[in-house]
Structure formats: C-alpha cells, structure tokens
Short mmCIF file of C-alpha atoms in Angstrom, two decimals:
data_model
loop_
_atom_site.label_atom_id
_atom_site.label_comp_id
_atom_site.label_asym_id
_atom_site.label_seq_id
_atom_site.Cartn_x
_atom_site.Cartn_y
_atom_site.Cartn_z
CA MET A 1 -2.63 19.09 -42.40
CA VAL A 2 -3.51 16.73 -39.22
CA GLU A 3 -0.35 16.10 -37.06
CA ALA A 4 0.13 12.40 -35.78
CA VAL A 5 -0.36 11.87 -32.24
CA LEU A 6 2.28 9.08 -32.42
CA GLU A 7 5.21 8.35 -34.76
CA LEU A 8 7.41 5.28 -34.71
CA LYS A 9 10.81 5.98 -36.38
CA ASN A 10 12.61 2.63 -36.86
CA LEU A 11 11.54 1.35 -33.21
CA SER A 12 12.77 -1.95 -32.28
CA VAL A 13 11.24 -3.09 -28.87
CA GLY A 14 11.97 -6.23 -26.56
CA TYR A 15 13.89 -6.63 -23.56
CA ASP A 16 17.26 -8.05 -24.28
CA GLU A 17 16.35 -9.18 -27.73
CA PRO A 18 14.38 -7.50 -30.24
CA LEU A 19 10.24 -8.87 -30.28
CA ILE A 20 9.51 -6.59 -32.96
CA SER A 21 12.04 -4.66 -35.23
CA ASN A 22 12.09 -1.37 -37.51
CA ILE A 23 8.42 -0.01 -36.82
CA ASN A 24 7.69 2.83 -38.94
CA LEU A 25 4.17 3.84 -38.58
CA GLU A 26 2.01 6.57 -37.62
CA VAL A 27 -1.11 6.98 -35.53
CA PHE A 28 -3.68 10.12 -36.13
CA PRO A 29 -6.33 11.59 -34.16
CA GLY A 30 -9.55 9.66 -34.01
CA GLU A 31 -7.88 6.31 -35.56
CA VAL A 32 -8.35 3.18 -33.78
CA ILE A 33 -5.60 0.48 -34.19
CA THR A 34 -6.02 -3.07 -32.83
CA ILE A 35 -2.77 -4.77 -32.54
CA LEU A 36 -3.30 -8.86 -33.07
CA GLY A 37 -0.76 -11.64 -32.54
CA PRO A 38 -0.21 -14.63 -31.06
CA SER A 39 0.70 -14.68 -26.96
CA GLY A 40 4.43 -13.48 -26.28
CA ILE A 41 4.89 -11.93 -29.78
CA GLY A 42 5.47 -8.64 -28.08
CA LYS A 43 2.31 -6.71 -28.22
CA THR A 44 1.96 -5.71 -24.55
CA THR A 45 5.92 -5.16 -24.93
CA LEU A 46 5.13 -2.55 -27.93
CA VAL A 47 2.37 -0.69 -25.77
CA ARG A 48 4.12 -0.49 -22.44
CA THR A 49 7.32 1.00 -24.45
CA ILE A 50 4.75 3.92 -25.93
CA ALA A 51 3.59 4.39 -22.69
CA GLY A 52 7.07 5.04 -21.81
CA LEU A 53 7.40 2.29 -19.29
CA ILE A 54 10.35 0.50 -21.22
CA ARG A 55 12.96 1.95 -23.20
CA PRO A 56 13.11 1.14 -26.89
CA LEU A 57 15.93 -1.45 -28.07
CA SER A 58 16.61 0.96 -30.90
CA GLY A 59 15.01 3.88 -32.78
CA SER A 60 12.66 6.41 -31.31
CA PHE A 61 9.09 7.44 -31.15
CA ASP A 62 7.37 10.89 -30.94
CA LEU A 63 4.37 11.22 -28.62
CA ASN A 64 2.90 14.52 -29.55
CA VAL A 65 0.68 14.88 -27.05
CA GLU A 66 0.23 16.88 -23.45
CA ARG A 67 2.60 15.90 -20.90
CA ARG A 68 0.07 15.63 -18.21
CA GLY A 69 -3.06 13.47 -19.25
CA GLY A 70 -2.43 13.37 -23.17
CA LEU A 71 -1.76 9.89 -22.73
CA GLY A 72 -4.55 7.27 -21.51
CA TYR A 73 -2.99 3.52 -20.39
CA ILE A 74 -5.07 0.62 -19.11
CA PRO A 75 -2.79 -2.43 -18.62
CA GLN A 76 -3.89 -5.89 -18.71
CA ARG A 77 -4.70 -5.95 -14.88
CA LEU A 78 -6.24 -2.86 -15.38
CA GLY A 79 -4.21 -0.56 -12.73
CA LEU A 80 -6.99 0.06 -10.35
CA VAL A 81 -6.67 1.18 -6.91
CA ARG A 82 -8.70 -1.95 -5.46
CA HIS A 83 -8.73 -0.31 -1.98
CA ALA A 84 -10.13 3.02 -2.95
CA THR A 85 -13.51 3.36 -4.14
CA VAL A 86 -14.59 3.73 -7.60
CA ALA A 87 -15.53 7.25 -7.51
CA HIS A 88 -11.79 7.91 -6.25
CA ASN A 89 -10.37 5.79 -9.28
CA VAL A 90 -12.32 7.51 -12.09
CA SER A 91 -11.18 10.70 -10.20
CA LEU A 92 -7.41 10.39 -10.96
CA GLY A 93 -8.16 10.41 -14.72
CA ALA A 94 -9.98 13.95 -14.00
CA ARG A 95 -7.22 14.96 -12.01
CA THR A 96 -4.68 14.80 -14.65
CA ARG A 97 -6.62 17.29 -16.78
CA VAL A 98 -8.25 19.62 -14.30
CA GLY A 99 -5.62 22.27 -12.69
CA PHE A 100 -5.60 24.25 -9.56
CA SER A 101 -8.37 26.48 -9.39
CA LEU A 102 -11.30 27.81 -7.39
CA ASN A 103 -13.55 25.32 -9.48
CA MET A 104 -11.11 22.23 -9.40
CA TRP A 105 -13.20 20.06 -6.82
CA LYS A 106 -16.37 20.75 -8.99
CA GLU A 107 -14.92 20.12 -11.96
CA ARG A 108 -13.44 16.73 -11.18
CA SER A 109 -16.59 15.54 -9.57
CA GLN A 110 -18.37 16.53 -12.59
CA ARG A 111 -16.00 14.83 -15.23
CA THR A 112 -16.14 11.74 -12.55
CA MET A 113 -19.63 11.44 -12.37
CA ASP A 114 -20.35 11.84 -16.08
CA ALA A 115 -18.02 9.03 -16.98
CA LEU A 116 -19.64 7.08 -14.17
CA ARG A 117 -22.92 7.69 -15.71
CA MET A 118 -22.01 6.57 -19.19
CA LEU A 119 -20.14 3.43 -18.15
CA GLY A 120 -23.28 2.84 -15.89
CA ILE A 121 -21.45 2.75 -12.45
CA ALA A 122 -22.76 5.58 -10.90
CA ASP A 123 -24.68 3.64 -8.43
CA LYS A 124 -21.44 1.84 -7.74
CA SER A 125 -19.50 5.13 -6.79
CA ASN A 126 -18.79 4.71 -3.10
CA GLU A 127 -18.09 0.98 -3.60
CA PRO A 128 -14.52 -0.26 -2.89
CA VAL A 129 -13.35 -1.12 -6.29
CA ARG A 130 -11.96 -4.85 -4.86
CA ARG A 131 -15.79 -5.69 -4.53
CA LEU A 132 -16.72 -5.24 -8.16
CA SER A 133 -17.04 -8.15 -10.63
CA GLY A 134 -14.02 -8.48 -13.21
CA GLY A 135 -16.54 -6.89 -15.67
CA GLN A 136 -17.47 -4.16 -13.68
CA GLN A 137 -13.66 -3.30 -12.76
CA ARG A 138 -13.23 -3.33 -16.70
CA ARG A 139 -15.91 -0.42 -17.02
CA VAL A 140 -14.24 1.32 -13.99
CA ALA A 141 -10.83 1.56 -16.11
CA THR A 142 -12.59 2.61 -18.92
CA ALA A 143 -14.36 5.52 -16.98
CA ARG A 144 -11.03 6.59 -15.58
CA THR A 145 -9.75 7.09 -19.36
CA LEU A 146 -13.01 8.72 -20.20
CA ALA A 147 -12.85 11.44 -17.19
CA GLN A 148 -9.29 11.76 -18.49
CA ARG A 149 -10.10 12.26 -22.05
CA PRO A 150 -6.60 11.73 -23.36
CA GLN A 151 -5.27 12.41 -26.92
CA LEU A 152 -3.92 8.89 -27.23
CA MET A 153 -5.42 6.05 -25.57
CA LEU A 154 -3.31 2.40 -24.94
CA ALA A 155 -5.46 -0.50 -23.95
CA ASP A 156 -4.01 -3.76 -23.17
CA GLU A 157 -6.83 -6.66 -23.58
CA PHE A 158 -8.99 -4.42 -21.69
CA LEU A 159 -12.33 -5.93 -23.12
CA GLY A 160 -10.86 -9.40 -21.67
CA GLU A 161 -13.76 -11.89 -21.18
CA LEU A 162 -16.37 -9.13 -20.85
CA ASP A 163 -20.12 -10.33 -21.94
CA HIS A 164 -21.70 -8.83 -24.98
CA SER A 165 -23.82 -6.37 -23.18
CA ASN A 166 -20.53 -4.91 -21.07
CA VAL A 167 -18.62 -4.66 -24.58
CA GLU A 168 -21.58 -2.47 -26.16
CA ILE A 169 -21.43 -0.30 -22.98
CA VAL A 170 -17.39 0.15 -23.24
CA PHE A 171 -17.63 0.50 -26.95
CA GLU A 172 -20.29 3.32 -26.87
CA ALA A 173 -17.68 5.05 -24.05
CA VAL A 174 -14.51 4.46 -26.37
CA GLN A 175 -16.61 5.73 -29.24
CA ASN A 176 -17.43 8.85 -27.50
CA LEU A 177 -13.60 9.61 -27.01
CA VAL A 178 -12.56 8.99 -30.68
CA ASP A 179 -15.63 11.14 -32.06
CA ASP A 180 -13.70 14.04 -29.82
CA GLY A 181 -10.31 13.05 -31.56
CA THR A 182 -8.98 10.52 -29.15
CA ALA A 183 -6.41 7.81 -31.13
CA VAL A 184 -6.86 4.56 -29.65
CA ILE A 185 -4.25 1.61 -29.57
CA MET A 186 -5.59 -1.61 -28.20
CA ILE A 187 -4.52 -5.23 -27.84
CA GLU A 188 -7.28 -7.49 -28.40
CA HIS A 189 -7.46 -11.42 -28.97
CA HIS A 190 -10.93 -11.77 -30.26
CA ASP A 191 -11.42 -10.95 -33.98
CA ASP A 192 -14.99 -9.91 -33.17
CA ASN A 193 -14.17 -7.16 -30.90
CA ALA A 194 -11.30 -6.13 -33.33
CA GLN A 195 -13.92 -5.49 -35.92
CA LEU A 196 -16.05 -3.84 -33.57
CA PHE A 197 -13.44 -0.94 -32.55
CA ALA A 198 -10.90 -0.70 -35.22
CA THR A 199 -10.23 1.36 -38.31
CA ARG A 200 -6.68 -0.22 -38.56
CA ILE A 201 -5.30 -3.49 -37.88
CA TRP A 202 -1.46 -3.79 -36.97
CA GLU A 203 -0.83 -7.71 -37.25
CA ILE A 204 2.31 -8.90 -35.60
CA GLN A 205 4.25 -11.88 -37.30
CA ASP A 206 7.79 -12.90 -37.40
CA GLY A 207 9.05 -10.05 -35.32
CA LYS A 208 7.47 -7.37 -37.97
CA ILE A 209 4.21 -5.49 -37.73
CA ALA A 210 1.89 -5.44 -41.05
CA ASP A 211 -0.52 -2.27 -40.99
CA ILE A 212 -3.66 -3.30 -42.65
CA SER A 213 -6.74 -1.42 -43.25
CA ILE A 214 -10.03 -2.83 -41.49
CA LYS A 215 -11.40 -3.19 -44.95
CA GLU A 216 -8.53 -5.18 -46.10
CA TRP A 217 -8.64 -7.36 -42.82
CA LYS A 218 -12.31 -8.13 -43.13
CA ASN A 219 -11.80 -9.12 -46.82
CA ARG A 220 -9.30 -11.19 -45.73
CA LYS A 221 -11.25 -12.85 -43.07
CA THR A 222 -14.26 -13.56 -45.55
CA GLY A 223 -11.92 -14.87 -48.61
CA GLY A 224 -12.67 -11.48 -50.46
CA GLU A 225 -16.55 -12.23 -50.22
CA GLU A 226 -17.31 -8.82 -49.42
CA GLU A 227 -15.81 -7.05 -52.56
CA MET B 1 8.15 -30.41 -0.33
CA LYS B 2 7.28 -31.45 3.36
CA TYR B 3 10.62 -33.41 4.03
CA ARG B 4 12.52 -30.41 2.51
CA LEU B 5 10.58 -27.93 4.85
CA PHE B 6 11.49 -30.09 7.80
CA GLY B 7 15.21 -30.54 6.71
CA ILE B 8 15.53 -26.67 6.46
CA ILE B 9 13.84 -26.05 10.25
CA SER B 10 15.98 -28.66 11.39
CA ILE B 11 19.14 -27.31 9.92
CA LEU B 12 18.39 -23.95 11.48
CA LEU B 13 17.44 -25.74 14.90
CA LEU B 14 20.99 -27.22 14.86
CA LEU B 15 22.84 -23.99 13.91
CA ALA B 16 20.81 -22.04 16.59
CA TRP B 17 21.79 -24.62 19.14
CA GLN B 18 25.58 -24.68 18.06
CA THR B 19 25.61 -20.78 18.19
CA LEU B 20 24.04 -20.89 21.30
CA ASP B 21 26.70 -23.40 22.88
CA GLY B 22 29.40 -21.36 21.56
CA LEU B 23 27.96 -18.21 23.17
CA ILE B 24 27.56 -19.72 26.80
CA GLU B 25 31.04 -21.57 25.92
CA GLY B 26 29.44 -24.76 26.79
CA ASP B 27 28.49 -24.22 30.61
CA TRP B 28 24.71 -25.35 30.57
CA GLY B 29 25.34 -26.01 34.15
CA ARG B 30 24.30 -22.52 34.72
CA LEU B 31 20.42 -23.47 33.68
CA GLU B 32 20.32 -25.88 36.70
CA GLY B 33 17.87 -24.88 39.38
CA GLY B 34 17.12 -21.74 36.88
CA LEU B 35 13.38 -22.60 36.88
CA GLY B 36 13.38 -23.20 40.76
CA ASN B 37 14.88 -19.98 41.40
CA LEU B 38 12.30 -18.52 39.08
CA SER B 39 9.50 -20.26 40.80
CA VAL B 40 10.67 -19.21 44.34
CA PHE B 41 11.41 -15.61 43.16
CA PHE B 42 7.69 -15.38 41.35
CA SER B 43 5.75 -17.04 44.40
CA GLU B 44 7.80 -15.40 46.89
CA SER B 45 8.32 -11.87 45.82
CA MET B 46 5.71 -11.03 42.87
CA TRP B 47 2.86 -13.28 44.01
CA PRO B 48 0.25 -12.17 44.59
CA PRO B 49 -0.15 -8.72 42.65
CA ASN B 50 -0.74 -5.83 44.74
CA TRP B 51 -3.44 -4.31 43.50
CA SER B 52 -3.12 -1.14 45.32
CA VAL B 53 -1.65 0.29 42.13
CA ILE B 54 -5.31 0.61 41.03
CA GLU B 55 -6.35 2.52 44.17
CA ALA B 56 -6.03 6.25 44.66
CA ARG B 57 -2.96 7.71 45.99
CA PRO B 58 -2.99 9.20 49.46
CA TYR B 59 -1.50 12.15 48.04
CA PRO B 60 -2.47 14.46 46.22
CA VAL B 61 -6.24 14.42 47.54
CA CYS B 62 -8.38 12.48 45.06
CA GLU B 63 -11.06 14.68 43.28
CA SER B 64 -12.93 12.02 41.48
CA GLU B 65 -15.76 10.11 42.48
CA ILE B 66 -13.81 6.99 41.02
CA GLU B 67 -10.80 5.97 43.17
CA PHE B 68 -9.08 4.49 40.09
CA PHE B 69 -8.71 7.47 38.26
CA CYS B 70 -6.67 8.88 40.92
CA SER B 71 -4.10 5.59 41.01
CA VAL B 72 -0.70 5.16 40.10
CA GLY B 73 -1.69 2.44 37.56
CA TYR B 74 -4.39 4.53 35.79
CA LEU B 75 -2.36 7.86 35.70
CA GLY B 76 0.88 6.30 34.71
CA MET B 77 -0.54 4.30 32.06
CA MET B 78 -2.64 7.08 30.77
CA GLU B 79 0.33 9.26 30.37
CA THR B 80 2.08 6.31 28.67
CA ILE B 81 -0.75 6.09 26.10
CA LYS B 82 -0.88 9.92 25.44
CA ILE B 83 3.07 9.65 24.91
CA ALA B 84 2.65 6.51 22.54
CA PHE B 85 -0.26 8.09 20.86
CA VAL B 86 1.62 11.51 20.02
CA ALA B 87 4.59 10.00 18.98
CA THR B 88 2.80 7.19 17.09
CA ILE B 89 1.03 9.98 14.89
CA LEU B 90 3.98 12.12 14.43
CA GLY B 91 6.35 9.17 13.89
CA PHE B 92 3.82 7.51 11.18
CA ILE B 93 3.85 10.98 9.33
CA GLY B 94 7.46 11.54 9.32
CA ALA B 95 7.88 7.91 8.39
CA LEU B 96 5.56 8.15 5.45
CA PHE B 97 7.31 11.14 4.00
CA PHE B 98 10.88 9.38 4.46
CA SER B 99 9.26 5.89 2.93
CA SER B 100 8.03 7.50 -0.03
CA LEU B 101 11.69 8.51 -0.56
CA ALA B 102 13.29 5.21 0.04
CA ALA B 103 11.12 3.04 -2.23
CA ARG B 104 12.83 1.75 -5.16
CA ASN B 105 9.50 1.70 -7.32
CA LEU B 106 8.75 5.34 -6.42
CA VAL B 107 12.09 7.38 -6.67
CA PRO B 108 15.48 6.53 -8.30
CA LEU B 109 18.05 4.84 -6.84
CA TYR B 110 20.30 7.67 -6.14
CA VAL B 111 17.50 9.04 -3.90
CA ALA B 112 16.23 5.85 -2.10
CA ILE B 113 19.68 4.59 -1.00
CA PRO B 114 20.62 8.01 1.17
CA VAL B 115 17.00 7.79 2.64
CA ARG B 116 17.43 4.36 3.49
CA ILE B 117 20.99 4.97 5.21
CA LEU B 118 19.33 7.72 6.89
CA LEU B 119 16.28 5.61 8.29
CA SER B 120 18.97 2.87 9.12
CA ALA B 121 20.81 5.24 11.24
CA ILE B 122 17.45 6.40 13.00
CA ARG B 123 16.69 2.87 13.66
CA SER B 124 20.09 1.68 14.97
CA LEU B 125 19.43 3.45 18.21
CA PRO B 126 16.95 2.03 20.63
CA SER B 127 14.44 3.77 21.63
CA LEU B 128 15.90 3.75 25.12
CA ILE B 129 19.05 5.58 23.86
CA TRP B 130 16.88 7.93 22.19
CA ALA B 131 15.38 8.47 25.44
CA ILE B 132 18.38 9.30 27.28
CA LEU B 133 19.62 11.57 24.86
CA PHE B 134 16.67 13.62 24.78
CA VAL B 135 16.22 13.32 28.98
CA ILE B 136 19.76 14.82 28.47
CA VAL B 137 19.05 17.51 26.31
CA ILE B 138 15.72 18.56 27.35
CA GLY B 139 14.99 17.07 30.76
CA PHE B 140 12.77 14.45 32.39
CA GLY B 141 9.22 14.58 31.57
CA PRO B 142 6.85 13.31 28.81
CA LEU B 143 8.21 15.55 26.33
CA SER B 144 11.63 13.50 26.21
CA GLY B 145 9.39 10.51 25.93
CA VAL B 146 7.31 11.77 23.06
CA LEU B 147 10.55 12.68 20.95
CA ALA B 148 12.28 9.43 21.67
CA MET B 149 9.48 7.43 20.50
CA THR B 150 8.81 9.62 17.64
CA PHE B 151 12.07 9.12 16.09
CA TYR B 152 12.25 5.44 17.06
CA THR B 153 8.85 5.03 14.91
CA VAL B 154 10.14 7.24 11.97
CA GLY B 155 13.00 4.49 11.66
CA TYR B 156 11.24 1.49 12.25
CA LEU B 157 8.03 2.17 10.45
CA GLY B 158 9.86 3.97 7.59
CA LYS B 159 11.55 0.77 7.04
CA LEU B 160 8.18 -1.17 7.13
CA GLN B 161 6.31 1.17 4.69
CA TYR B 162 9.19 1.09 2.10
CA GLU B 163 8.88 -2.67 1.94
CA THR B 164 5.06 -2.37 1.92
CA PHE B 165 5.42 0.04 -1.03
CA GLU B 166 7.84 -1.93 -2.93
CA GLY B 167 5.93 -5.18 -2.41
CA MET B 168 2.77 -3.49 -4.26
CA ALA B 169 1.37 -4.46 -7.59
CA ASN B 170 2.95 -2.38 -10.44
CA ASP B 171 -0.09 -2.10 -12.61
CA SER B 172 -1.62 0.87 -10.65
CA LEU B 173 1.63 2.85 -10.67
CA GLU B 174 2.53 2.00 -14.18
CA ALA B 175 -1.23 3.36 -15.56
CA SER B 176 -0.67 6.58 -12.91
CA ARG B 177 2.44 7.62 -14.26
CA ALA B 178 1.75 6.76 -17.91
CA MET B 179 -1.18 9.17 -17.33
CA GLY B 180 0.81 11.81 -16.00
CA LEU B 181 -0.11 11.97 -12.72
CA PRO B 182 2.79 13.75 -10.42
CA ARG B 183 4.60 11.86 -7.79
CA SER B 184 3.11 13.70 -4.96
CA SER B 185 -0.65 12.74 -6.50
CA ILE B 186 0.48 9.41 -6.97
CA LEU B 187 1.80 8.87 -3.44
CA LEU B 188 -1.52 10.45 -1.96
CA ASN B 189 -4.11 8.67 -4.29
CA VAL B 190 -2.44 5.59 -5.32
CA VAL B 191 0.18 4.39 -3.18
CA ILE B 192 -1.32 4.87 0.07
CA PRO B 193 -4.82 3.90 -0.65
CA GLU B 194 -3.41 0.89 -2.05
CA ASN B 195 -1.67 0.07 0.88
CA SER B 196 -4.08 0.97 3.70
CA ASN B 197 -4.37 -2.06 5.01
CA HIS B 198 -0.98 -2.77 5.88
CA LEU B 199 -0.27 0.81 6.50
CA LEU B 200 -3.04 0.62 9.22
CA SER B 201 -1.78 -2.50 10.70
CA GLN B 202 1.47 -1.18 11.07
CA LEU B 203 0.25 1.83 12.59
CA MET B 204 -1.75 -0.19 15.10
CA PHE B 205 1.29 -2.57 15.81
CA MET B 206 3.23 0.65 16.41
CA PHE B 207 1.07 1.93 18.87
CA GLU B 208 1.34 -1.24 20.75
CA TYR B 209 4.76 -1.35 20.59
CA ASN B 210 5.13 2.27 21.70
CA VAL B 211 3.00 1.66 24.62
CA ARG B 212 5.05 -1.35 25.72
CA HIS B 213 7.98 0.48 25.15
CA GLY B 214 6.51 3.34 27.39
CA THR B 215 7.43 1.04 30.38
CA VAL B 216 11.11 1.10 29.37
CA ILE B 217 11.66 4.84 28.68
CA GLY B 218 9.90 5.78 31.33
CA ILE B 219 12.67 3.89 33.58
CA VAL B 220 15.01 6.62 32.42
CA GLY B 221 12.72 9.21 33.35
CA ALA B 222 11.20 10.02 30.11
CA GLY B 223 7.74 9.72 31.81
CA GLY B 224 4.66 7.37 31.96
CA ILE B 225 4.11 4.06 33.85
CA GLY B 226 7.63 3.36 33.49
CA TYR B 227 8.48 5.82 36.21
CA TYR B 228 6.36 3.97 38.64
CA ILE B 229 7.70 0.48 37.62
CA SER B 230 11.38 1.89 37.94
CA THR B 231 10.28 3.31 41.50
CA TYR B 232 8.99 0.21 42.58
CA LEU B 233 11.99 -1.98 41.29
CA LYS B 234 14.27 0.32 43.48
CA PHE B 235 12.24 -0.33 46.50
CA LEU B 236 11.89 -4.10 45.93
CA GLN B 237 8.02 -3.86 45.79
CA TYR B 238 7.78 -6.51 43.18
CA GLU B 239 4.02 -7.06 43.87
CA LYS B 240 3.23 -3.87 42.59
CA VAL B 241 5.55 -4.14 39.57
CA PHE B 242 3.50 -7.33 38.70
CA ALA B 243 0.00 -5.64 38.98
CA LEU B 244 1.50 -2.91 36.71
CA LEU B 245 2.64 -5.33 34.10
CA ILE B 246 -0.54 -7.05 34.01
CA LEU B 247 -2.37 -3.56 33.56
CA ILE B 248 -0.01 -3.40 30.60
CA PHE B 249 -0.88 -6.48 28.89
CA VAL B 250 -4.44 -5.80 29.11
CA VAL B 251 -4.14 -2.53 27.17
CA VAL B 252 -1.97 -4.20 24.69
CA VAL B 253 -4.69 -6.79 24.40
CA ILE B 254 -7.40 -4.12 23.89
CA ILE B 255 -5.18 -2.20 21.16
CA ASP B 256 -5.03 -5.65 19.51
CA LEU B 257 -9.03 -5.88 19.31
CA LEU B 258 -8.92 -2.36 18.39
CA SER B 259 -6.37 -3.15 15.63
CA MET B 260 -8.72 -5.96 14.24
CA MET B 261 -11.65 -3.80 14.05
CA VAL B 262 -9.79 -0.76 12.47
CA ARG B 263 -8.45 -2.97 9.61
CA SER B 264 -11.71 -5.12 9.23
CA PHE B 265 -12.67 -1.71 6.75
CA VAL B 266 -9.96 -2.00 4.56
CA ASN B 267 -9.60 -5.86 4.39
CA ASP B 268 -11.09 -7.73 1.32
CA GLU B 269 -14.59 -8.94 1.81
CA GLY B 270 -14.71 -12.41 2.61
CA ASP B 271 -11.16 -12.59 3.72
CA VAL B 272 -11.66 -11.79 7.45
CA ARG B 273 -15.26 -11.27 8.82
CA ARG B 274 -15.79 -7.70 10.28
CA PRO B 275 -16.20 -8.15 14.17
CA THR B 276 -18.84 -6.05 15.62
CA TRP B 277 -18.24 -4.21 18.83
CA LEU B 278 -19.65 -6.93 20.91
CA ASN B 279 -18.11 -9.89 19.30
CA VAL B 280 -14.78 -7.82 20.01
CA VAL B 281 -15.10 -8.55 23.76
CA LEU B 282 -17.42 -11.63 23.44
CA SER B 283 -16.67 -14.64 21.40
CA GLU B 284 -19.40 -15.22 18.95
CA LYS B 285 -21.57 -18.68 19.46
#
C-alpha cells in the first residue's frame, strides 16, 4: 500500500482565530491538488502551516518526506535571492539533495543545468535574478524545485499572471516531477490553470475544505454536460 | 502631511535648543568672539598648509626616484590605510559571524539576545580606548592599531549587519527553510547574497571610517598618520597638521568614489547608473 506523503489530522489553521478548521485529508505521491477559494480565506495560511512556517492552532499533520529536500516550497513572492544569479538560485534546490561527496560539485551543476534547460532559461544562467521579467522569475523558482525533486511540492499562486506559453513550459516541468512521484499542492486563482494541473480540488468555503475529484469539479463547472 | 513633518521638525529643533541651553547653563556669551578666534587661529596658525609633509624626509635617505614616496604624508597615510584595510577585513568577517547569531529572523531569541549584548559591550568602547588598551598590552605600533580597529569594527559592523539581515524580505528565507537547507547554507547562499549591496556599502563605509580614525588612534601610539599629527600638534606646527588633514580628506573622497563603483555591481539596474573609471574622476557631460 502506498503511504501518504501528507496526512492532516483534525488540523485547524489560522493566526489568532481559526481560518480553516478540522481538516482531515491525505495526499499521496503523484497527486496534484489545487486549492481554490476567495482571497483571505486561509489558503496561504494552510500552505505555510504545512511548510512548517506557522504552528497549527489545533490538530496535527504528518509529513512523510525526507527532512532535507523532501519538501519544496514556492511562496507567493517566489522566495528567490534577487541579487544572486539564476544558476545560484536553482542550485539551492540541488544543494538540498546532493550530499557531501567528491562529485558533489559536478552533480549539483548537472542537476542545475538540467532544470534550467527544461525551463528554457539556460541562456540566463549567469544573469542576476533581479534583471529577469516576472514570468522568467517564476520559471527560475520552478527550476529550483525541479533541481530539488522534492516528494511534496507546495506552490502559492506560482503561475501568477503567466502567459499561455510560459504556463505550458511550467506545466511540463511540474508534470515531469509528478511522473517521478512528487505530490503537488498548489494555490490557484484561475479555473483554467486548476484544470490543467489538478487531480483533486480542495475548495475552501466557510472555514471548511471540500475535497472534490477533478471529474466532479469539471461536471459542476459544465453543469453535468460531460456526463 | 507636509505641515505635520514641519511640526515634528520644529518640535525636535526646539527640544535640541532647550537641551543645549541647559547644558551650557544659558551662558551664550561664550560664543561671542568665537568666530573671530577661529578666523585668527586659522589664518595665523594653519594657513597656508605646509606641503613639506609630502616631500622626502631628510632621514632615512630616500631611495625612491619619486620624493613623495619617502614623505611623512605618504608613509603615514599608507600605514593608516594598511591598518584600516586589515582591521576592516578581519572585523567584517568577525562581524558576519556575530551578526548571523544576533539577527532575530535567523536564530532563536535566546541566542540573539546574549550575542547582541556582547556586540553592545564591544561597541561601547570607542576605538581610541581599544587602542589605549592594546598599546598597554602589546606596546606601541601598528599591531595595536589593527587589533583596536578590528574589535571596534566587529561591534559597529555587527550591529549594522544584523539590522540589515532583520530587514530583508522573508520569502527567500522561508523558502530555503522549508526546503531543508541548513542554517550555514542559508547564511552563505541566501542571506549574504541577498544583502550584498548593503554589506558592501557598510564594508566600504567602515574602511573609510577606519582610515579617518587611524588619525585618532595614531595619537595614542597605535601607528599610522596620527603619530605624525600628534607630533606636529605637540610642536604647534599646525600648518603641517592642516596639510595632513587635507591629505586624509582626499583619501576619504577616493574611498567614497571606489565605494560607488563597487556597489554599482550589485545595485538594481536602472536605480544607479554604473560609473566608468573615467567618470568616477571626471563628471559626465
């Protein structure tokens, strides 16, 4: 039986008051979950709690990933080192996975370059991140996670206002991770992007999460026409 | 908003005026004739500067073809620059170590508070006192100067650095923490590169500060140009002191221009236009 990478047990998240309460959900390898809901409802708080950046208000969660490099996180503002080069930023992902050895420099560099090529930014590797466009920076953040190859990837609106071609490039990279068994939890505002990636939707309403399969969600959207 | 700012500045000025009045116990008469005294002192004792300080000393015999390289001004200034350079580099590295343990966003509070207290203790002694201490412990010479400035640099830069670290955007820190990067790696690969502009600026400022303070610590026998200033002051040769002060001013301006050049490499493109070596010296048309 496949073990869940994430298990939420009666979890309540929020700052002073709970924003989302009594979450009981599991996430398995290879799943892509999109969190939907209006602004300020607790999507980011949930993701930050799973990332270990905020303490849960009550309940708990089991994160069955390796301590170093098992979790990938792309915050809303991408979390890039703006004054460092693209290659340096992407190599941070590789650093978490390549331990000390004689070949570590070569391995890190290989992982970094592979990720840069997949995201189509290998020619920008020596550019400081601050000089790139918003879309290119999103590709750098994705490349960092690709070089990391985490077991669980958390992404907070990382597609942002990307144009169609950029979304496709990022989609291909994420698909590559998912094919290797990475589970993805991402916050998304656009229904189209949610459909493109997700296998399940977590819809947040009135402080509760509804866990919906992508098929059911599409049916809802089309009013059952696809059935 | 404009009126509020004006009001705040007026209140602060009034407070400063009141405090000063209290300090001098209302004896404003002491200022009378002060400007005249200064003018007499400057015109009779300091002006014109005595430029013999950039001519070769009579002893030891100058072996260089260029006289300037054997002058009191050059030798003293070079020793001060060397002391300041070594102290700034050592102090900068020491300060990085301590500041990374003092920033509240990098370490828990129970680590940050004792390290901050330590940095405050180091900083509370001015470089002059450090210099006197090291002259007593080690004796006269540049090594005392280097150690005095290194200690002061650690205390001073340490505070600037941890405040810089605490002011950085949190997202890159959070992403690297969630990814599982160790603390040392976060410091070296995230915190330092992200704050490189500020760190370079502080490094250059500290170097300039140490060059300027080389004059002060030299007075207590810790080497550098201050030794010569102290000697000329004793013999009331104020024209020579003034010439040396001009020399220090020129060096400080050069360091400032160098700082502008160095920092332009890590500035946001468009914020500050990168100067060329030519327009560092000559203004652009």
